[in-house]
mmCIF file with all atom_site columns, C-alpha atoms in Angstrom:
data_model
loop_
_atom_site.group_PDB
_atom_site.id
_atom_site.type_symbol
_atom_site.label_atom_id
_atom_site.label_alt_id
_atom_site.label_comp_id
_atom_site.label_asym_id
_atom_site.label_entity_id
_atom_site.label_seq_id
_atom_site.pdbx_PDB_ins_code
_atom_site.Cartn_x
_atom_site.Cartn_y
_atom_site.Cartn_z
_atom_site.occupancy
_atom_site.B_iso_or_equiv
_atom_site.pdbx_formal_charge
_atom_site.auth_seq_id
_atom_site.auth_comp_id
_atom_site.auth_asym_id
_atom_site.auth_atom_id
_atom_site.pdbx_PDB_model_num
ATOM 1   C CA . ASN T 1 1   ? 63.656 59.249 64.365 1.00 0.00 ? 1   ASN T CA 1
ATOM 2   C CA . ALA T 1 2   ? 62.140 62.398 65.832 1.00 0.00 ? 2   ALA T CA 1
ATOM 3   C CA . ILE T 1 3   ? 64.660 64.629 64.078 1.00 0.00 ? 3   ILE T CA 1
ATOM 4   C CA . PHE T 1 4   ? 64.206 62.739 60.804 1.00 0.00 ? 4   PHE T CA 1
ATOM 5   C CA . LEU T 1 5   ? 60.446 63.238 61.080 1.00 0.00 ? 5   LEU T CA 1
ATOM 6   C CA . ILE T 1 6   ? 60.903 66.955 61.762 1.00 0.00 ? 6   ILE T CA 1
ATOM 7   C CA . THR T 1 7   ? 63.187 67.560 58.808 1.00 0.00 ? 7   THR T CA 1
ATOM 8   C CA . ASN T 1 8   ? 61.050 65.547 56.392 1.00 0.00 ? 8   ASN T CA 1
ATOM 9   C CA . ASN T 1 9   ? 57.648 66.802 57.531 1.00 0.00 ? 9   ASN T CA 1
ATOM 10  C CA . SER T 1 10  ? 58.150 70.433 58.495 1.00 0.00 ? 10  SER T CA 1
ATOM 11  C CA . ASP T 1 11  ? 54.711 71.285 57.130 1.00 0.00 ? 11  ASP T CA 1
ATOM 12  C CA . LEU T 1 12  ? 53.002 69.273 59.898 1.00 0.00 ? 12  LEU T CA 1
ATOM 13  C CA . LEU T 1 13  ? 53.337 71.714 62.791 1.00 0.00 ? 13  LEU T CA 1
ATOM 14  C CA . ASP T 1 14  ? 51.802 69.534 65.501 1.00 0.00 ? 14  ASP T CA 1
ATOM 15  C CA . LEU T 1 15  ? 54.101 66.666 64.510 1.00 0.00 ? 15  LEU T CA 1
ATOM 16  C CA . VAL T 1 16  ? 57.136 68.969 64.431 1.00 0.00 ? 16  VAL T CA 1
ATOM 17  C CA . GLU T 1 17  ? 56.384 70.365 67.887 1.00 0.00 ? 17  GLU T CA 1
ATOM 18  C CA . LYS T 1 18  ? 55.899 66.945 69.471 1.00 0.00 ? 18  LYS T CA 1
ATOM 19  C CA . MET T 1 19  ? 58.939 65.452 67.731 1.00 0.00 ? 19  MET T CA 1
ATOM 20  C CA . ALA T 1 20  ? 61.048 68.366 69.004 1.00 0.00 ? 20  ALA T CA 1
ATOM 21  C CA . GLU T 1 21  ? 59.919 67.550 72.544 1.00 0.00 ? 21  GLU T CA 1
ATOM 22  C CA . ILE T 1 22  ? 60.780 63.885 72.067 1.00 0.00 ? 22  ILE T CA 1
ATOM 23  C CA . ALA T 1 23  ? 64.194 64.685 70.572 1.00 0.00 ? 23  ALA T CA 1
ATOM 24  C CA . ILE T 1 24  ? 65.033 66.930 73.538 1.00 0.00 ? 24  ILE T CA 1
ATOM 25  C CA . GLU T 1 25  ? 63.852 64.266 75.978 1.00 0.00 ? 25  GLU T CA 1
ATOM 26  C CA . GLU T 1 26  ? 65.923 61.580 74.238 1.00 0.00 ? 26  GLU T CA 1
ATOM 27  C CA . MET T 1 27  ? 69.031 63.774 74.362 1.00 0.00 ? 27  MET T CA 1
ATOM 28  C CA . ASP T 1 28  ? 68.421 64.330 78.069 1.00 0.00 ? 28  ASP T CA 1
ATOM 29  C CA . HIS T 1 29  ? 68.243 60.553 78.529 1.00 0.00 ? 29  HIS T CA 1
ATOM 30  C CA . PHE T 1 30  ? 71.529 60.221 76.681 1.00 0.00 ? 30  PHE T CA 1
ATOM 31  C CA . ARG T 1 31  ? 73.057 62.902 78.922 1.00 0.00 ? 31  ARG T CA 1
ATOM 32  C CA . GLN T 1 32  ? 71.888 60.954 81.973 1.00 0.00 ? 32  GLN T CA 1
ATOM 33  C CA . VAL T 1 33  ? 73.405 57.739 80.615 1.00 0.00 ? 33  VAL T CA 1
ATOM 34  C CA . VAL T 1 34  ? 76.734 59.483 80.012 1.00 0.00 ? 34  VAL T CA 1
ATOM 35  C CA . GLN T 1 35  ? 76.650 60.857 83.558 1.00 0.00 ? 35  GLN T CA 1
ATOM 36  C CA . LEU T 1 36  ? 75.958 57.431 85.042 1.00 0.00 ? 36  LEU T CA 1
ATOM 37  C CA . ILE T 1 37  ? 78.760 55.909 82.981 1.00 0.00 ? 37  ILE T CA 1
ATOM 38  C CA . LYS T 1 38  ? 81.212 58.553 84.200 1.00 0.00 ? 38  LYS T CA 1
ATOM 39  C CA . GLU T 1 39  ? 80.076 58.296 87.848 1.00 0.00 ? 39  GLU T CA 1
ATOM 40  C CA . ARG T 1 40  ? 80.614 54.542 87.792 1.00 0.00 ? 40  ARG T CA 1
ATOM 41  C CA . GLY T 1 41  ? 84.096 54.803 86.301 1.00 0.00 ? 41  GLY T CA 1
ATOM 42  C CA . TYR T 1 42  ? 83.283 53.475 82.853 1.00 0.00 ? 42  TYR T CA 1
ATOM 43  C CA . GLU T 1 43  ? 83.876 54.953 79.424 1.00 0.00 ? 43  GLU T CA 1
ATOM 44  C CA . LEU T 1 44  ? 81.397 55.505 76.666 1.00 0.00 ? 44  LEU T CA 1
ATOM 45  C CA . GLY T 1 45  ? 82.242 53.259 73.736 1.00 0.00 ? 45  GLY T CA 1
ATOM 46  C CA . ARG T 1 46  ? 81.707 53.757 70.036 1.00 0.00 ? 46  ARG T CA 1
ATOM 47  C CA . GLU T 1 47  ? 78.278 53.185 68.632 1.00 0.00 ? 47  GLU T CA 1
ATOM 48  C CA . ARG T 1 48  ? 77.846 49.704 67.212 1.00 0.00 ? 48  ARG T CA 1
ATOM 49  C CA . LYS T 1 49  ? 75.669 48.772 64.283 1.00 0.00 ? 49  LYS T CA 1
ATOM 50  C CA . ASP T 1 50  ? 72.291 47.589 65.454 1.00 0.00 ? 50  ASP T CA 1
ATOM 51  C CA . ASP T 1 51  ? 71.332 44.663 63.250 1.00 0.00 ? 51  ASP T CA 1
ATOM 52  C CA . TYR T 1 52  ? 67.774 44.626 64.628 1.00 0.00 ? 52  TYR T CA 1
ATOM 53  C CA . VAL T 1 53  ? 67.176 48.264 63.693 1.00 0.00 ? 53  VAL T CA 1
ATOM 54  C CA . ASN T 1 54  ? 68.809 47.811 60.284 1.00 0.00 ? 54  ASN T CA 1
ATOM 55  C CA . GLN T 1 55  ? 66.707 44.722 59.561 1.00 0.00 ? 55  GLN T CA 1
ATOM 56  C CA . LEU T 1 56  ? 63.551 46.496 60.707 1.00 0.00 ? 56  LEU T CA 1
ATOM 57  C CA . MET T 1 57  ? 64.282 49.523 58.542 1.00 0.00 ? 57  MET T CA 1
ATOM 58  C CA . LYS T 1 58  ? 64.394 47.297 55.455 1.00 0.00 ? 58  LYS T CA 1
ATOM 59  C CA . PHE T 1 59  ? 60.657 46.738 55.862 1.00 0.00 ? 59  PHE T CA 1
ATOM 60  C CA . ALA T 1 60  ? 59.814 50.439 55.530 1.00 0.00 ? 60  ALA T CA 1
ATOM 61  C CA . ARG T 1 61  ? 58.171 51.257 52.216 1.00 0.00 ? 61  ARG T CA 1
ATOM 62  C CA . LYS T 1 62  ? 60.237 53.465 49.988 1.00 0.00 ? 62  LYS T CA 1
ATOM 63  C CA . ASP T 1 63  ? 58.223 53.305 46.787 1.00 0.00 ? 63  ASP T CA 1
ATOM 64  C CA . GLY T 1 64  ? 54.833 54.601 47.856 1.00 0.00 ? 64  GLY T CA 1
ATOM 65  C CA . SER T 1 65  ? 53.355 58.023 48.436 1.00 0.00 ? 65  SER T CA 1
ATOM 66  C CA . ARG T 1 66  ? 54.935 60.632 50.682 1.00 0.00 ? 66  ARG T CA 1
ATOM 67  C CA . ASN T 1 67  ? 52.164 59.925 53.177 1.00 0.00 ? 67  ASN T CA 1
ATOM 68  C CA . MET T 1 68  ? 52.877 56.196 53.083 1.00 0.00 ? 68  MET T CA 1
ATOM 69  C CA . SER T 1 69  ? 56.539 56.901 53.848 1.00 0.00 ? 69  SER T CA 1
ATOM 70  C CA . LEU T 1 70  ? 55.517 59.095 56.774 1.00 0.00 ? 70  LEU T CA 1
ATOM 71  C CA . ILE T 1 71  ? 53.245 56.408 58.178 1.00 0.00 ? 71  ILE T CA 1
ATOM 72  C CA . ASP T 1 72  ? 55.909 53.720 57.831 1.00 0.00 ? 72  ASP T CA 1
ATOM 73  C CA . ARG T 1 73  ? 58.517 55.906 59.528 1.00 0.00 ? 73  ARG T CA 1
ATOM 74  C CA . LEU T 1 74  ? 56.093 56.571 62.390 1.00 0.00 ? 74  LEU T CA 1
ATOM 75  C CA . LEU T 1 75  ? 55.370 52.837 62.712 1.00 0.00 ? 75  LEU T CA 1
ATOM 76  C CA . PHE T 1 76  ? 59.082 52.047 62.585 1.00 0.00 ? 76  PHE T CA 1
ATOM 77  C CA . ALA T 1 77  ? 59.670 54.567 65.383 1.00 0.00 ? 77  ALA T CA 1
ATOM 78  C CA . ALA T 1 78  ? 56.742 53.163 67.373 1.00 0.00 ? 78  ALA T CA 1
ATOM 79  C CA . MET T 1 79  ? 58.215 49.664 67.114 1.00 0.00 ? 79  MET T CA 1
ATOM 80  C CA . ILE T 1 80  ? 61.627 50.817 68.340 1.00 0.00 ? 80  ILE T CA 1
ATOM 81  C CA . GLU T 1 81  ? 60.075 52.683 71.274 1.00 0.00 ? 81  GLU T CA 1
ATOM 82  C CA . ALA T 1 82  ? 57.750 49.803 72.183 1.00 0.00 ? 82  ALA T CA 1
ATOM 83  C CA . ARG T 1 83  ? 60.613 47.329 72.330 1.00 0.00 ? 83  ARG T CA 1
ATOM 84  C CA . SER T 1 84  ? 62.752 49.783 74.314 1.00 0.00 ? 84  SER T CA 1
ATOM 85  C CA . CYS T 1 85  ? 59.885 50.139 76.773 1.00 0.00 ? 85  CYS T CA 1
ATOM 86  C CA . GLU T 1 86  ? 59.744 46.350 77.189 1.00 0.00 ? 86  GLU T CA 1
ATOM 87  C CA . ARG T 1 87  ? 63.495 46.065 77.725 1.00 0.00 ? 87  ARG T CA 1
ATOM 88  C CA . PHE T 1 88  ? 63.536 48.843 80.309 1.00 0.00 ? 88  PHE T CA 1
ATOM 89  C CA . LYS T 1 89  ? 60.646 47.210 82.145 1.00 0.00 ? 89  LYS T CA 1
ATOM 90  C CA . VAL T 1 90  ? 62.516 43.901 82.346 1.00 0.00 ? 90  VAL T CA 1
ATOM 91  C CA . LEU T 1 91  ? 65.694 45.648 83.448 1.00 0.00 ? 91  LEU T CA 1
ATOM 92  C CA . SER T 1 92  ? 63.908 47.751 86.082 1.00 0.00 ? 92  SER T CA 1
ATOM 93  C CA . GLN T 1 93  ? 62.271 44.670 87.574 1.00 0.00 ? 93  GLN T CA 1
ATOM 94  C CA . ASN T 1 94  ? 65.351 42.448 87.563 1.00 0.00 ? 94  ASN T CA 1
ATOM 95  C CA . ILE T 1 95  ? 68.302 44.555 88.628 1.00 0.00 ? 95  ILE T CA 1
ATOM 96  C CA . ALA T 1 96  ? 69.462 44.728 92.235 1.00 0.00 ? 96  ALA T CA 1
ATOM 97  C CA . ASP T 1 97  ? 70.922 48.238 91.885 1.00 0.00 ? 97  ASP T CA 1
ATOM 98  C CA . LYS T 1 98  ? 68.097 50.495 93.136 1.00 0.00 ? 98  LYS T CA 1
ATOM 99  C CA . GLU T 1 99  ? 69.425 53.592 91.353 1.00 0.00 ? 99  GLU T CA 1
ATOM 100 C CA . LEU T 1 100 ? 69.539 51.797 88.013 1.00 0.00 ? 100 LEU T CA 1
ATOM 101 C CA . ALA T 1 101 ? 66.174 50.119 88.656 1.00 0.00 ? 101 ALA T CA 1
ATOM 102 C CA . LYS T 1 102 ? 64.542 53.543 89.079 1.00 0.00 ? 102 LYS T CA 1
ATOM 103 C CA . PHE T 1 103 ? 66.435 54.935 86.084 1.00 0.00 ? 103 PHE T CA 1
ATOM 104 C CA . TYR T 1 104 ? 65.249 52.065 83.873 1.00 0.00 ? 104 TYR T CA 1
ATOM 105 C CA . TYR T 1 105 ? 61.697 52.409 85.207 1.00 0.00 ? 105 TYR T CA 1
ATOM 106 C CA . ASP T 1 106 ? 61.662 56.119 84.334 1.00 0.00 ? 106 ASP T CA 1
ATOM 107 C CA . LEU T 1 107 ? 62.979 55.313 80.847 1.00 0.00 ? 107 LEU T CA 1
ATOM 108 C CA . MET T 1 108 ? 60.260 52.665 80.453 1.00 0.00 ? 108 MET T CA 1
ATOM 109 C CA . VAL T 1 109 ? 57.548 55.217 81.212 1.00 0.00 ? 109 VAL T CA 1
ATOM 110 C CA . SER T 1 110 ? 59.056 57.683 78.758 1.00 0.00 ? 110 SER T CA 1
ATOM 111 C CA . GLU T 1 111 ? 59.431 55.117 75.978 1.00 0.00 ? 111 GLU T CA 1
ATOM 112 C CA . ALA T 1 112 ? 55.817 54.009 76.466 1.00 0.00 ? 112 ALA T CA 1
ATOM 113 C CA . THR T 1 113 ? 54.709 57.602 75.932 1.00 0.00 ? 113 THR T CA 1
ATOM 114 C CA . HIS T 1 114 ? 56.879 57.893 72.820 1.00 0.00 ? 114 HIS T CA 1
ATOM 115 C CA . TYR T 1 115 ? 55.547 54.613 71.437 1.00 0.00 ? 115 TYR T CA 1
ATOM 116 C CA . THR T 1 116 ? 51.932 55.710 71.744 1.00 0.00 ? 116 THR T CA 1
ATOM 117 C CA . THR T 1 117 ? 52.743 59.167 70.386 1.00 0.00 ? 117 THR T CA 1
ATOM 118 C CA . PHE T 1 118 ? 54.266 57.734 67.201 1.00 0.00 ? 118 PHE T CA 1
ATOM 119 C CA . LEU T 1 119 ? 51.403 55.287 66.768 1.00 0.00 ? 119 LEU T CA 1
ATOM 120 C CA . ASN T 1 120 ? 48.777 57.981 67.324 1.00 0.00 ? 120 ASN T CA 1
ATOM 121 C CA . PHE T 1 121 ? 50.403 60.284 64.765 1.00 0.00 ? 121 PHE T CA 1
ATOM 122 C CA . ALA T 1 122 ? 50.393 57.399 62.273 1.00 0.00 ? 122 ALA T CA 1
ATOM 123 C CA . ARG T 1 123 ? 46.671 56.991 62.857 1.00 0.00 ? 123 ARG T CA 1
ATOM 124 C CA . LYS T 1 124 ? 46.083 60.728 62.583 1.00 0.00 ? 124 LYS T CA 1
ATOM 125 C CA . TYR T 1 125 ? 47.946 61.241 59.318 1.00 0.00 ? 125 TYR T CA 1
ATOM 126 C CA . ALA T 1 126 ? 46.987 58.013 57.537 1.00 0.00 ? 126 ALA T CA 1
ATOM 127 C CA . THR T 1 127 ? 45.190 59.120 54.409 1.00 0.00 ? 127 THR T CA 1
ATOM 128 C CA . ASP T 1 128 ? 46.086 56.297 52.044 1.00 0.00 ? 128 ASP T CA 1
ATOM 129 C CA . VAL T 1 129 ? 47.195 53.612 54.505 1.00 0.00 ? 129 VAL T CA 1
ATOM 130 C CA . ASP T 1 130 ? 45.229 51.245 56.749 1.00 0.00 ? 130 ASP T CA 1
ATOM 131 C CA . VAL T 1 131 ? 47.360 51.840 59.854 1.00 0.00 ? 131 VAL T CA 1
ATOM 132 C CA . GLU T 1 132 ? 46.060 48.881 61.860 1.00 0.00 ? 132 GLU T CA 1
ATOM 133 C CA . LYS T 1 133 ? 46.720 46.507 58.964 1.00 0.00 ? 133 LYS T CA 1
ATOM 134 C CA . ARG T 1 134 ? 50.161 47.976 58.343 1.00 0.00 ? 134 ARG T CA 1
ATOM 135 C CA . TRP T 1 135 ? 50.996 47.837 62.075 1.00 0.00 ? 135 TRP T CA 1
ATOM 136 C CA . ALA T 1 136 ? 50.057 44.140 62.067 1.00 0.00 ? 136 ALA T CA 1
ATOM 137 C CA . GLU T 1 137 ? 52.409 43.649 59.092 1.00 0.00 ? 137 GLU T CA 1
ATOM 138 C CA . TRP T 1 138 ? 55.202 45.410 61.000 1.00 0.00 ? 138 TRP T CA 1
ATOM 139 C CA . LEU T 1 139 ? 54.607 43.164 64.023 1.00 0.00 ? 139 LEU T CA 1
ATOM 140 C CA . GLU T 1 140 ? 54.684 40.040 61.860 1.00 0.00 ? 140 GLU T CA 1
ATOM 141 C CA . TYR T 1 141 ? 57.886 41.123 60.115 1.00 0.00 ? 141 TYR T CA 1
ATOM 142 C CA . GLU T 1 142 ? 59.517 42.013 63.420 1.00 0.00 ? 142 GLU T CA 1
ATOM 143 C CA . GLY T 1 143 ? 58.538 38.593 64.780 1.00 0.00 ? 143 GLY T CA 1
ATOM 144 C CA . GLN T 1 144 ? 60.422 36.980 61.908 1.00 0.00 ? 144 GLN T CA 1
ATOM 145 C CA . ILE T 1 145 ? 63.487 39.072 62.720 1.00 0.00 ? 145 ILE T CA 1
ATOM 146 C CA . ILE T 1 146 ? 63.333 38.052 66.366 1.00 0.00 ? 146 ILE T CA 1
ATOM 147 C CA . GLN T 1 147 ? 62.965 34.374 65.433 1.00 0.00 ? 147 GLN T CA 1
ATOM 148 C CA . SER T 1 148 ? 66.061 34.602 63.246 1.00 0.00 ? 148 SER T CA 1
ATOM 149 C CA . TYR T 1 149 ? 68.188 35.537 66.254 1.00 0.00 ? 149 TYR T CA 1
ATOM 150 C CA . GLY T 1 150 ? 67.522 32.279 68.036 1.00 0.00 ? 150 GLY T CA 1
ATOM 151 C CA . LYS T 1 151 ? 68.001 32.261 71.790 1.00 0.00 ? 151 LYS T CA 1
ATOM 152 C CA . THR T 1 152 ? 71.169 34.285 72.189 1.00 0.00 ? 152 THR T CA 1
ATOM 153 C CA . GLU T 1 153 ? 71.048 37.055 74.760 1.00 0.00 ? 153 GLU T CA 1
ATOM 154 C CA . ALA T 1 154 ? 71.056 40.493 73.228 1.00 0.00 ? 154 ALA T CA 1
ATOM 155 C CA . ILE T 1 155 ? 69.542 43.920 73.773 1.00 0.00 ? 155 ILE T CA 1
ATOM 156 C CA . HIS T 1 156 ? 67.539 43.506 70.570 1.00 0.00 ? 156 HIS T CA 1
ATOM 157 C CA . GLY T 1 157 ? 66.437 40.072 69.574 1.00 0.00 ? 157 GLY T CA 1
#
């Protein structure tokens, strides 16, 4: 999301600079995950389609102004980060492995910062969008997605 926002909004220097920081931080998290996987004798698998993310992305407006698209992409990113933050919190509080508990806690803190950053940029750049109303619409739509998954255990849903 950060890289997408950079490439599609290169005229917004403050956004570009912050998104570059987030992208670097996310890649560092990925590097840490790969290292943990290797240290524990596992192998990194292929990326799987994420139905939750794909369903959420369908809600993003594609027929409005350029600014509306920017705001929706920022809200989409905020939603992803907020839910990641929640998952990492649950994991950090419920795993016996102290190393992983700290790792998940640190990720939770980072994701919380990302979530608020995306949301704050949406508020800053909203010129033709009521961000609070649109955020409420995103939350309602996401709630419908979550309900559709039932009670099966999954990372998303």
